[in-house]
């Protein structure tokens, strides 16, 4: 009886339809920060989704041997100003499958999404931006960041109403929360900022904020009152709060700022933060950051600044000249101890704050994620590999998923999750971008898939594919 059944099974087996996946990644070291899985597995992808994670062989129309590589969820960059083909290409080569412009944000929102739909290499999204709304309403002449009216004038009541309405319209159009670059609009009164928090609280969407710079009459840069302002606003409105690039705003006070954030979280305020792994920041030289006597205010020097167009360090004279022209500047002002304090802290996500234009910019634009994996995980052994992956994938997904439902299926490797994946060589992965030449792809990022489609294969960019999808807040969600 048993023998006959066995023979019958043998006879019918070739007739059964075998499971064939669109893509199979075989023999990779699959690392999933949610389940803790860290083992050699085969990953089967069907359509845009992960359909199998198995130690048994899987059959695929396309099969790629990823033996020796780590297969991780694609990195989610919460702070990515560069939102065009050039930047998406560098992001993909750094393992990023989702790049979001949340700090400054955009306005108007609907047109911004429309311009990228079906044309993007990686997933994209943006917040409804207070800075661009203020620039439009107040007729500021700046490029990306304010340089005159929006930075230096107090808005009239009528203008303030128009700014709030523009930000609200952006949320109606599905923007991912509200972007606030308070440091770039120092004349925006605390009341205007609080009203934006109220709006975010009503909608239960996060506020992403570059906190206020110290007031010109305050000696030395004191990040603490600026962080207190936004934690207080979040506590009073119920708005989730994300403080961007903590090390670049808190500098030497990073350990204290981390205690404030941890304390707020413990006492029920939903606040998170992020960092980039460099000891230099970057911004526009004509922005309000450099208003007035900034060397006295910040304790930084002219020679700390590097002019992006030429790579030269600045003097008081060249600073004045370039400030009139306007353009990107890098500030070598962040202490390494601040960076280490933040990277060791389990509540700090990794995000790039990057933007390249014509191959120029800060190297964080193209090297942030490989730099953490290569320099701070492998070489300096500051944090374990799984922990670094968690800060680049699961944590940003969790930060957004209460308002952006698509995030439930990102940042993890599980059946049904989006096949946004990166396969990298943990022994080789490293950033190549430098301050002198930032337009260099990271090394060791071998394969990157967005929604099951290869965008990087065998370390080479795959041309003419646009699997990137726009990510939005679900406006129908009830809270
Ligand atoms: Zn910023």
Short mmCIF file of C-alpha atoms and ligand atoms in Angstrom, two decimals:
data_model
loop_
_atom_site.label_atom_id
_atom_site.label_comp_id
_atom_site.label_asym_id
_atom_site.label_seq_id
_atom_site.Cartn_x
_atom_site.Cartn_y
_atom_site.Cartn_z
CA UNK A 1 0.00 0.00 0.00
CA UNK A 2 2.66 2.42 1.10
CA UNK A 3 4.85 1.42 -1.82
CA UNK A 4 2.04 2.00 -4.33
CA UNK A 5 1.33 5.45 -2.96
CA UNK A 6 5.00 6.32 -3.19
CA UNK A 7 5.12 5.22 -6.84
CA UNK A 8 1.93 7.08 -7.60
CA UNK A 9 3.42 10.24 -6.09
CA UNK A 10 6.57 9.84 -8.12
CA UNK A 11 4.53 9.51 -11.29
CA UNK A 12 2.37 12.55 -10.63
CA UNK A 13 5.12 14.87 -9.38
CA UNK A 14 6.43 16.02 -12.77
CA UNK A 15 2.86 16.88 -13.74
CA UNK A 16 2.33 19.23 -10.80
CA UNK A 17 2.88 22.88 -11.72
CA UNK A 18 6.20 23.86 -10.15
CA UNK A 19 6.29 27.22 -8.33
CA UNK A 20 8.25 29.55 -10.53
CA UNK A 21 9.12 33.02 -9.28
CA UNK A 22 9.88 36.04 -11.41
CA UNK A 23 13.18 36.61 -9.64
CA UNK A 24 15.07 34.40 -7.19
CA UNK A 25 18.07 35.58 -5.17
CA UNK A 26 19.88 32.39 -4.12
CA UNK A 27 22.16 31.68 -1.17
CA UNK A 28 22.31 35.20 0.25
CA UNK A 29 22.73 36.02 3.93
CA UNK A 30 19.24 37.33 4.51
CA UNK A 31 19.06 39.89 7.32
CA UNK A 32 15.68 41.12 8.51
CA UNK A 33 15.69 43.55 11.44
CA UNK A 34 12.04 42.88 12.31
CA UNK A 35 12.15 39.10 12.78
CA UNK A 36 15.87 38.98 13.57
CA UNK A 37 16.42 36.46 10.76
CA UNK A 38 20.12 36.28 9.88
CA UNK A 39 20.70 33.13 7.83
CA UNK A 40 21.40 31.86 4.35
CA UNK A 41 18.12 31.76 2.44
CA UNK A 42 16.72 31.89 -1.08
CA UNK A 43 14.32 34.76 -1.72
CA UNK A 44 11.57 34.35 -4.33
CA UNK A 45 9.91 37.43 -5.78
CA UNK A 46 6.65 37.52 -7.69
CA UNK A 47 5.59 40.82 -9.20
CA UNK A 48 6.39 43.61 -6.76
CA UNK A 49 6.33 41.40 -3.65
CA UNK A 50 8.47 38.91 -1.75
CA UNK A 51 6.69 35.56 -2.19
CA UNK A 52 9.11 33.06 -0.62
CA UNK A 53 11.97 32.98 1.87
CA UNK A 54 13.31 29.45 1.93
CA UNK A 55 16.31 27.28 2.64
CA UNK A 56 15.06 24.90 -0.09
CA UNK A 57 15.92 25.71 -3.72
CA UNK A 58 13.49 27.97 -5.59
CA UNK A 59 12.99 28.18 -9.31
CA UNK A 60 12.93 31.58 -11.00
CA UNK A 61 12.65 33.04 -14.48
CA UNK A 62 15.63 35.11 -13.40
CA UNK A 63 17.97 33.61 -10.84
CA UNK A 64 20.88 35.52 -9.35
CA UNK A 65 23.44 33.88 -7.10
CA UNK A 66 24.08 36.22 -4.18
CA UNK A 67 26.34 33.88 -2.22
CA UNK A 68 28.53 35.89 0.16
CA UNK A 69 26.29 38.96 -0.01
CA UNK A 70 23.96 40.32 2.63
CA UNK A 71 20.37 40.62 1.41
CA UNK A 72 18.65 43.40 3.37
CA UNK A 73 15.54 45.55 2.96
CA UNK A 74 16.31 48.50 0.67
CA UNK A 75 17.35 51.56 2.64
CA UNK A 76 14.73 54.22 3.34
CA UNK A 77 16.18 57.73 3.30
CA UNK A 78 13.86 60.07 5.19
CA UNK A 79 15.86 63.14 4.27
CA UNK A 80 16.72 63.36 0.61
CA UNK A 81 16.59 66.77 -1.04
CA UNK A 82 17.81 65.58 -4.42
CA UNK A 83 14.66 64.40 -6.15
CA UNK A 84 15.68 63.94 -9.78
CA UNK A 85 17.28 61.31 -12.03
CA UNK A 86 20.83 62.28 -11.12
CA UNK A 87 20.20 61.96 -7.40
CA UNK A 88 18.07 58.80 -7.64
CA UNK A 89 20.93 57.09 -9.50
CA UNK A 90 23.44 57.89 -6.75
CA UNK A 91 20.90 56.85 -4.10
CA UNK A 92 20.32 53.48 -5.79
CA UNK A 93 24.08 52.84 -5.87
CA UNK A 94 24.11 53.54 -2.12
CA UNK A 95 21.41 50.89 -1.53
CA UNK A 96 18.49 53.32 -1.17
CA UNK A 97 15.14 52.19 -2.59
CA UNK A 98 12.99 54.99 -1.08
CA UNK A 99 14.10 58.64 -0.90
CA UNK A 100 11.84 61.19 0.77
CA UNK A 101 12.08 64.99 0.88
CA UNK A 102 10.62 65.57 4.33
CA UNK A 103 12.64 68.40 5.93
CA UNK A 104 12.04 71.27 3.50
CA UNK A 105 9.22 69.51 1.67
CA UNK A 106 7.48 70.82 -1.42
CA UNK A 107 4.64 73.15 -2.40
CA UNK A 108 2.45 72.70 -4.37
CA UNK A 109 2.36 68.97 -3.65
CA UNK A 110 0.10 67.40 -6.32
CA UNK A 111 2.17 68.70 -9.24
CA UNK A 112 5.38 67.50 -7.60
CA UNK A 113 4.13 63.90 -7.35
CA UNK A 114 2.64 64.03 -10.82
CA UNK A 115 5.98 65.08 -12.35
CA UNK A 116 7.65 61.92 -11.00
CA UNK A 117 4.94 59.28 -11.38
CA UNK A 118 6.08 56.53 -13.75
CA UNK A 119 9.43 58.25 -14.30
CA UNK A 120 11.32 57.49 -11.09
CA UNK A 121 14.06 54.94 -10.52
CA UNK A 122 13.29 54.60 -6.80
CA UNK A 123 10.32 55.30 -4.54
CA UNK A 124 9.77 58.95 -3.70
CA UNK A 125 7.65 61.23 -1.56
CA UNK A 126 7.60 64.63 0.11
CA UNK A 127 6.13 66.54 3.00
CA UNK A 128 4.01 69.64 2.59
CA UNK A 129 6.69 72.29 3.00
CA UNK A 130 6.34 75.38 5.15
CA UNK A 131 9.51 76.93 3.68
CA UNK A 132 8.43 76.68 0.00
CA UNK A 133 4.89 77.82 0.91
CA UNK A 134 6.31 80.84 2.76
CA UNK A 135 8.67 81.60 -0.14
CA UNK A 136 5.78 81.55 -2.63
CA UNK A 137 3.38 83.63 -0.51
CA UNK A 138 6.05 86.21 0.45
CA UNK A 139 7.64 86.34 -3.05
CA UNK A 140 11.10 85.33 -1.89
CA UNK A 141 13.73 85.27 -4.67
CA UNK A 142 15.76 82.39 -3.21
CA UNK A 143 16.64 79.13 -4.93
CA UNK A 144 15.38 76.15 -2.85
CA UNK A 145 15.97 78.04 0.42
CA UNK A 146 14.85 81.60 1.25
CA UNK A 147 17.28 84.46 0.76
CA UNK A 148 15.24 87.61 1.37
CA UNK A 149 11.55 88.21 2.25
CA UNK A 150 10.65 84.74 3.58
CA UNK A 151 13.80 84.70 5.71
CA UNK A 152 13.88 88.26 6.97
CA UNK A 153 10.32 89.64 7.10
CA UNK A 154 7.50 88.90 9.49
CA UNK A 155 4.48 87.68 7.54
CA UNK A 156 1.30 89.77 7.74
CA UNK A 157 -1.79 88.07 9.20
CA UNK A 158 -3.11 87.62 5.69
CA UNK A 159 0.17 86.10 4.49
CA UNK A 160 0.30 83.76 7.49
CA UNK A 161 -3.19 82.54 6.64
CA UNK A 162 -2.17 81.93 3.01
CA UNK A 163 0.93 80.02 4.15
CA UNK A 164 -1.14 77.80 6.47
CA UNK A 165 -3.68 77.19 3.72
CA UNK A 166 -0.97 76.19 1.25
CA UNK A 167 0.48 73.71 3.77
CA UNK A 168 -3.01 72.35 4.49
CA UNK A 169 -3.68 71.92 0.75
CA UNK A 170 -0.45 69.91 0.49
CA UNK A 171 -1.73 67.55 3.19
CA UNK A 172 -5.03 67.24 1.33
CA UNK A 173 -3.00 66.17 -1.70
CA UNK A 174 -1.38 63.31 0.26
CA UNK A 175 1.92 64.85 1.38
CA UNK A 176 3.82 62.91 4.04
CA UNK A 177 3.39 65.24 7.03
CA UNK A 178 4.66 68.81 7.31
CA UNK A 179 8.23 69.94 6.61
CA UNK A 180 9.63 72.74 8.76
CA UNK A 181 13.01 74.39 8.20
CA UNK A 182 12.67 76.86 11.04
CA UNK A 183 16.37 77.78 10.90
CA UNK A 184 15.83 79.10 7.37
CA UNK A 185 12.90 81.34 8.32
CA UNK A 186 14.05 82.85 11.63
CA UNK A 187 11.41 85.59 11.45
CA UNK A 188 8.61 83.01 11.51
CA UNK A 189 7.24 83.62 15.01
CA UNK A 190 6.80 80.77 17.46
CA UNK A 191 3.04 81.19 17.07
CA UNK A 192 3.21 80.47 13.33
CA UNK A 193 5.22 77.32 14.04
CA UNK A 194 2.79 76.23 16.77
CA UNK A 195 -0.16 76.58 14.38
CA UNK A 196 1.59 74.24 11.93
CA UNK A 197 2.03 71.71 14.74
CA UNK A 198 -1.69 72.07 15.50
CA UNK A 199 -2.49 71.26 11.89
CA UNK A 200 -0.22 68.19 11.99
CA UNK A 201 -1.76 67.14 15.31
CA UNK A 202 -5.29 67.39 13.88
CA UNK A 203 -4.29 65.20 10.95
CA UNK A 204 -2.09 62.88 13.05
CA UNK A 205 0.78 63.31 10.61
CA UNK A 206 4.40 63.95 11.61
CA UNK A 207 6.26 67.23 11.55
CA UNK A 208 9.84 66.97 10.22
CA UNK A 209 11.86 69.84 11.57
CA UNK A 210 15.22 71.53 11.25
CA UNK A 211 15.05 73.39 14.55
CA UNK A 212 15.55 77.12 14.99
CA UNK A 213 19.10 78.48 15.13
CA UNK A 214 20.11 80.42 18.21
CA UNK A 215 18.82 83.99 18.26
CA UNK A 216 21.51 86.49 17.14
CA UNK A 217 21.74 87.93 20.65
CA UNK A 218 22.26 84.52 22.24
CA UNK A 219 25.90 83.75 22.92
CA UNK A 220 27.10 80.60 21.10
CA UNK A 221 24.76 78.21 19.39
CA UNK A 222 22.38 76.81 21.94
CA UNK A 223 20.39 73.99 20.40
CA UNK A 224 18.64 73.18 23.65
CA UNK A 225 15.92 75.91 23.63
CA UNK A 226 15.27 75.16 19.93
CA UNK A 227 14.71 71.48 20.70
CA UNK A 228 12.58 72.43 23.70
CA UNK A 229 10.38 74.56 21.42
CA UNK A 230 9.49 71.67 19.11
CA UNK A 231 9.11 69.07 21.88
CA UNK A 232 6.74 71.47 23.67
CA UNK A 233 4.75 72.04 20.45
CA UNK A 234 4.52 68.29 19.86
CA UNK A 235 3.43 67.65 23.46
CA UNK A 236 0.77 70.36 23.27
CA UNK A 237 -0.68 69.28 19.92
CA UNK A 238 -0.22 65.50 19.77
CA UNK A 239 1.71 65.86 16.54
CA UNK A 240 4.38 63.21 15.95
CA UNK A 241 7.77 64.96 15.74
CA UNK A 242 10.91 64.03 13.82
CA UNK A 243 13.99 66.21 14.45
CA UNK A 244 16.28 66.06 11.40
CA UNK A 245 20.09 65.77 11.39
CA UNK A 246 20.47 65.94 15.15
CA UNK A 247 24.28 66.11 15.20
CA UNK A 248 24.38 69.07 12.85
CA UNK A 249 21.94 71.10 14.96
CA UNK A 250 23.06 70.01 18.43
CA UNK A 251 26.83 69.64 17.74
CA UNK A 252 28.63 69.45 21.11
CA UNK A 253 25.29 69.26 22.88
CA UNK A 254 24.28 66.08 21.04
CA UNK A 255 24.44 63.87 24.18
CA UNK A 256 22.15 66.27 26.05
CA UNK A 257 19.79 66.54 23.07
CA UNK A 258 19.59 62.74 22.95
CA UNK A 259 18.61 62.69 26.64
CA UNK A 260 15.86 65.22 25.93
CA UNK A 261 14.47 63.11 23.11
CA UNK A 262 14.66 59.92 25.14
CA UNK A 263 13.01 61.65 28.09
CA UNK A 264 10.20 63.05 25.94
CA UNK A 265 9.58 59.58 24.48
CA UNK A 266 9.48 58.03 27.93
CA UNK A 267 6.86 60.55 28.94
CA UNK A 268 4.62 59.93 25.99
CA UNK A 269 5.74 62.42 23.33
CA UNK A 270 6.20 60.75 19.94
CA UNK A 271 9.59 62.13 18.94
CA UNK A 272 12.27 60.56 16.75
CA UNK A 273 15.51 61.72 15.18
CA UNK A 274 18.15 60.99 12.53
CA UNK A 275 21.79 61.72 11.63
CA UNK A 276 24.20 61.59 8.72
CA UNK A 277 27.67 60.04 9.21
CA UNK A 278 29.89 63.06 8.43
CA UNK A 279 31.64 65.76 10.46
CA UNK A 280 30.61 68.49 8.03
CA UNK A 281 27.22 69.98 7.21
CA UNK A 282 26.10 71.73 4.04
CA UNK A 283 23.65 74.43 3.08
CA UNK A 284 23.20 77.57 0.94
CA UNK A 285 25.59 80.40 1.75
CA UNK A 286 22.91 83.07 1.22
CA UNK A 287 20.51 81.44 3.72
CA UNK A 288 19.60 82.85 7.14
CA UNK A 289 22.04 80.39 8.78
CA UNK A 290 24.76 82.93 7.92
CA UNK A 291 22.88 86.10 8.88
CA UNK A 292 24.65 88.64 11.09
CA UNK A 293 27.71 87.79 13.19
CA UNK A 294 27.46 84.03 12.77
CA UNK A 295 31.10 83.34 13.77
CA UNK A 296 30.43 84.90 17.19
CA UNK A 297 27.05 83.19 17.46
CA UNK A 298 28.23 79.70 16.50
CA UNK A 299 31.88 79.65 17.50
CA UNK A 300 32.76 78.58 13.93
CA UNK A 301 35.29 80.21 11.60
CA UNK A 302 35.29 81.40 7.97
CA UNK A 303 37.98 78.82 7.20
CA UNK A 304 35.61 76.03 8.37
CA UNK A 305 33.59 76.76 5.22
CA UNK A 306 34.30 75.14 1.86
CA UNK A 307 32.85 76.61 -1.34
CA UNK A 308 31.29 73.69 -3.24
CA UNK A 309 31.84 75.06 -6.76
CA UNK A 310 35.63 75.26 -6.39
CA UNK A 311 36.45 73.30 -3.22
CA UNK A 312 38.28 76.31 -1.72
CA UNK A 313 38.19 77.20 1.98
CA UNK A 314 36.73 80.65 2.64
CA UNK A 315 38.02 83.87 4.19
CA UNK A 316 35.97 86.83 5.44
CA UNK A 317 36.43 88.46 1.99
CA UNK A 318 35.55 85.43 -0.17
CA UNK A 319 32.62 84.65 2.15
CA UNK A 320 31.15 88.13 1.51
CA UNK A 321 31.67 87.77 -2.23
CA UNK A 322 30.04 84.33 -2.52
CA UNK A 323 27.17 85.24 -0.20
CA UNK A 324 26.17 87.89 -2.73
CA UNK A 325 26.32 85.31 -5.55
CA UNK A 326 24.60 82.51 -3.64
CA UNK A 327 25.41 78.81 -3.80
CA UNK A 328 26.19 75.65 -1.88
CA UNK A 329 28.67 75.68 0.99
CA UNK A 330 30.03 72.90 3.22
CA UNK A 331 30.81 73.61 6.90
CA UNK A 332 33.43 71.41 8.58
CA UNK A 333 32.14 72.11 12.06
CA UNK A 334 30.71 68.92 13.58
CA UNK A 335 32.69 67.17 16.30
CA UNK A 336 33.40 63.45 15.77
CA UNK A 337 32.32 62.79 19.41
CA UNK A 338 28.83 64.09 18.57
CA UNK A 339 28.66 61.77 15.60
CA UNK A 340 29.77 58.78 17.69
CA UNK A 341 27.33 59.61 20.51
CA UNK A 342 24.47 59.65 18.00
CA UNK A 343 25.44 56.58 16.02
CA UNK A 344 25.75 54.53 19.23
CA UNK A 345 22.29 55.60 20.35
CA UNK A 346 19.58 53.10 19.33
CA UNK A 347 16.94 55.79 18.74
CA UNK A 348 18.85 57.56 15.95
CA UNK A 349 18.00 56.71 12.33
CA UNK A 350 20.36 57.14 9.39
CA UNK A 351 19.34 59.68 6.73
CA UNK A 352 21.45 61.50 4.16
CA UNK A 353 20.17 65.11 3.86
CA UNK A 354 21.74 64.83 0.39
CA UNK A 355 21.39 66.81 -2.80
CA UNK A 356 23.73 66.75 -5.79
CA UNK A 357 23.45 69.27 -8.60
CA UNK A 358 25.55 68.65 -11.67
CA UNK A 359 27.77 66.28 -9.66
CA UNK A 360 28.48 68.93 -6.99
CA UNK A 361 27.39 68.85 -3.37
CA UNK A 362 28.06 67.13 -0.07
CA UNK A 363 29.35 63.51 -0.27
CA UNK A 364 26.52 62.47 2.07
CA UNK A 365 24.31 62.65 -1.04
CA UNK A 366 25.90 59.54 -2.53
CA UNK A 367 27.77 57.81 0.31
CA UNK A 368 25.78 57.96 3.57
CA UNK A 369 24.55 54.36 3.79
CA UNK A 370 27.67 52.59 2.49
CA UNK A 371 29.75 54.79 4.82
CA UNK A 372 27.83 53.63 7.90
CA UNK A 373 28.13 49.98 6.81
CA UNK A 374 31.78 50.16 5.78
CA UNK A 375 33.34 52.69 8.14
CA UNK A 376 31.23 52.57 11.32
CA UNK A 377 30.16 48.90 11.24
CA UNK A 378 33.07 47.01 9.64
CA UNK A 379 36.12 49.19 10.23
CA UNK A 380 35.41 51.07 13.47
CA UNK A 381 32.99 48.44 14.87
CA UNK A 382 30.83 51.12 16.49
CA UNK A 383 27.55 49.24 15.99
CA UNK A 384 26.67 45.70 14.78
CA UNK A 385 25.56 45.17 11.18
CA UNK A 386 21.96 44.21 12.03
CA UNK A 387 21.60 47.33 14.18
CA UNK A 388 22.83 49.54 11.33
CA UNK A 389 20.39 47.89 8.93
CA UNK A 390 17.55 48.44 11.43
CA UNK A 391 18.30 52.18 11.58
CA UNK A 392 18.17 52.42 7.76
CA UNK A 393 15.09 50.29 7.10
CA UNK A 394 12.70 49.19 9.82
CA UNK A 395 12.96 52.35 11.95
CA UNK A 396 12.08 54.82 9.17
CA UNK A 397 9.26 52.49 8.05
CA UNK A 398 7.86 52.41 11.60
CA UNK A 399 8.17 56.18 11.88
CA UNK A 400 5.89 56.66 8.88
CA UNK A 401 3.56 53.68 8.81
CA UNK A 402 0.79 55.12 11.00
CA UNK A 403 0.12 57.73 8.30
CA UNK A 404 1.64 56.14 5.17
CA UNK A 405 0.13 52.64 4.84
CA UNK A 406 2.65 51.58 2.13
CA UNK A 407 5.30 51.64 4.85
CA UNK A 408 3.81 48.54 6.51
CA UNK A 409 5.31 46.57 3.62
CA UNK A 410 8.70 48.26 3.49
CA UNK A 411 11.80 48.03 5.65
CA UNK A 412 11.39 44.30 6.27
CA UNK A 413 12.04 41.01 4.52
CA UNK A 414 8.90 38.93 4.96
CA UNK A 415 6.37 37.19 2.74
CA UNK A 416 4.12 39.85 1.22
CA UNK A 417 6.55 42.72 1.81
CA UNK A 418 7.56 44.89 -1.14
CA UNK A 419 10.57 43.49 -2.98
CA UNK A 420 12.64 46.61 -2.30
CA UNK A 421 15.93 44.88 -1.63
CA UNK A 422 19.66 45.49 -1.54
CA UNK A 423 22.39 42.85 -1.81
CA UNK A 424 25.78 44.15 -0.67
CA UNK A 425 29.17 42.69 0.13
CA UNK A 426 29.74 43.28 3.86
CA UNK A 427 33.51 42.88 3.41
CA UNK A 428 33.74 45.50 0.67
CA UNK A 429 30.90 47.97 1.10
CA UNK A 430 32.22 51.54 1.47
CA UNK A 431 31.48 55.10 0.36
CA UNK A 432 33.66 56.56 -2.40
CA UNK A 433 32.20 60.07 -2.47
CA UNK A 434 34.55 62.75 -1.10
CA UNK A 435 34.24 66.46 -0.42
CA UNK A 436 36.38 67.08 -3.52
CA UNK A 437 34.47 64.63 -5.73
CA UNK A 438 31.06 63.74 -4.29
CA UNK A 439 29.70 62.23 -7.53
CA UNK A 440 31.10 58.74 -6.96
CA UNK A 441 29.05 55.60 -6.51
CA UNK A 442 29.50 53.60 -3.33
CA UNK A 443 31.40 50.32 -3.61
CA UNK A 444 30.11 46.86 -2.73
CA UNK A 445 26.42 47.56 -3.42
CA UNK A 446 25.95 44.70 -5.91
CA UNK A 447 22.22 44.47 -6.57
CA UNK A 448 19.30 46.76 -5.81
CA UNK A 449 15.67 45.98 -6.58
CA UNK A 450 12.73 48.36 -6.36
CA UNK A 451 9.34 46.61 -6.41
CA UNK A 452 10.96 43.44 -7.76
CA UNK A 453 12.75 45.28 -10.60
CA UNK A 454 16.55 45.49 -10.74
CA UNK A 455 17.75 49.09 -10.77
CA UNK A 456 21.36 48.11 -9.99
CA UNK A 457 22.60 44.70 -11.13
CA UNK A 458 26.19 43.41 -10.72
CA UNK A 459 27.06 46.91 -9.45
CA UNK A 460 25.87 48.46 -12.71
CA UNK A 461 23.02 50.84 -13.18
CA UNK A 462 20.12 49.35 -15.17
CA UNK A 463 18.94 51.95 -17.72
CA UNK A 464 15.37 52.65 -18.76
CA UNK A 465 13.55 51.18 -15.77
CA UNK A 466 11.25 53.30 -13.62
CA UNK A 467 9.78 51.11 -10.87
CA UNK A 468 9.72 53.92 -8.27
CA UNK A 469 6.30 54.66 -6.77
CA UNK A 470 5.05 57.81 -5.07
CA UNK A 471 4.40 57.32 -1.34
CA UNK A 472 1.59 59.29 0.24
CA UNK A 473 -0.36 59.73 3.42
CA UNK A 474 -3.67 57.90 3.32
CA UNK A 475 -6.19 60.71 3.66
CA UNK A 476 -9.07 58.30 4.24
CA UNK A 477 -7.53 56.90 7.40
CA UNK A 478 -9.52 57.62 10.55
CA UNK A 479 -7.78 58.11 13.85
ZN1 LIG B 1 18.51 70.90 7.47
#
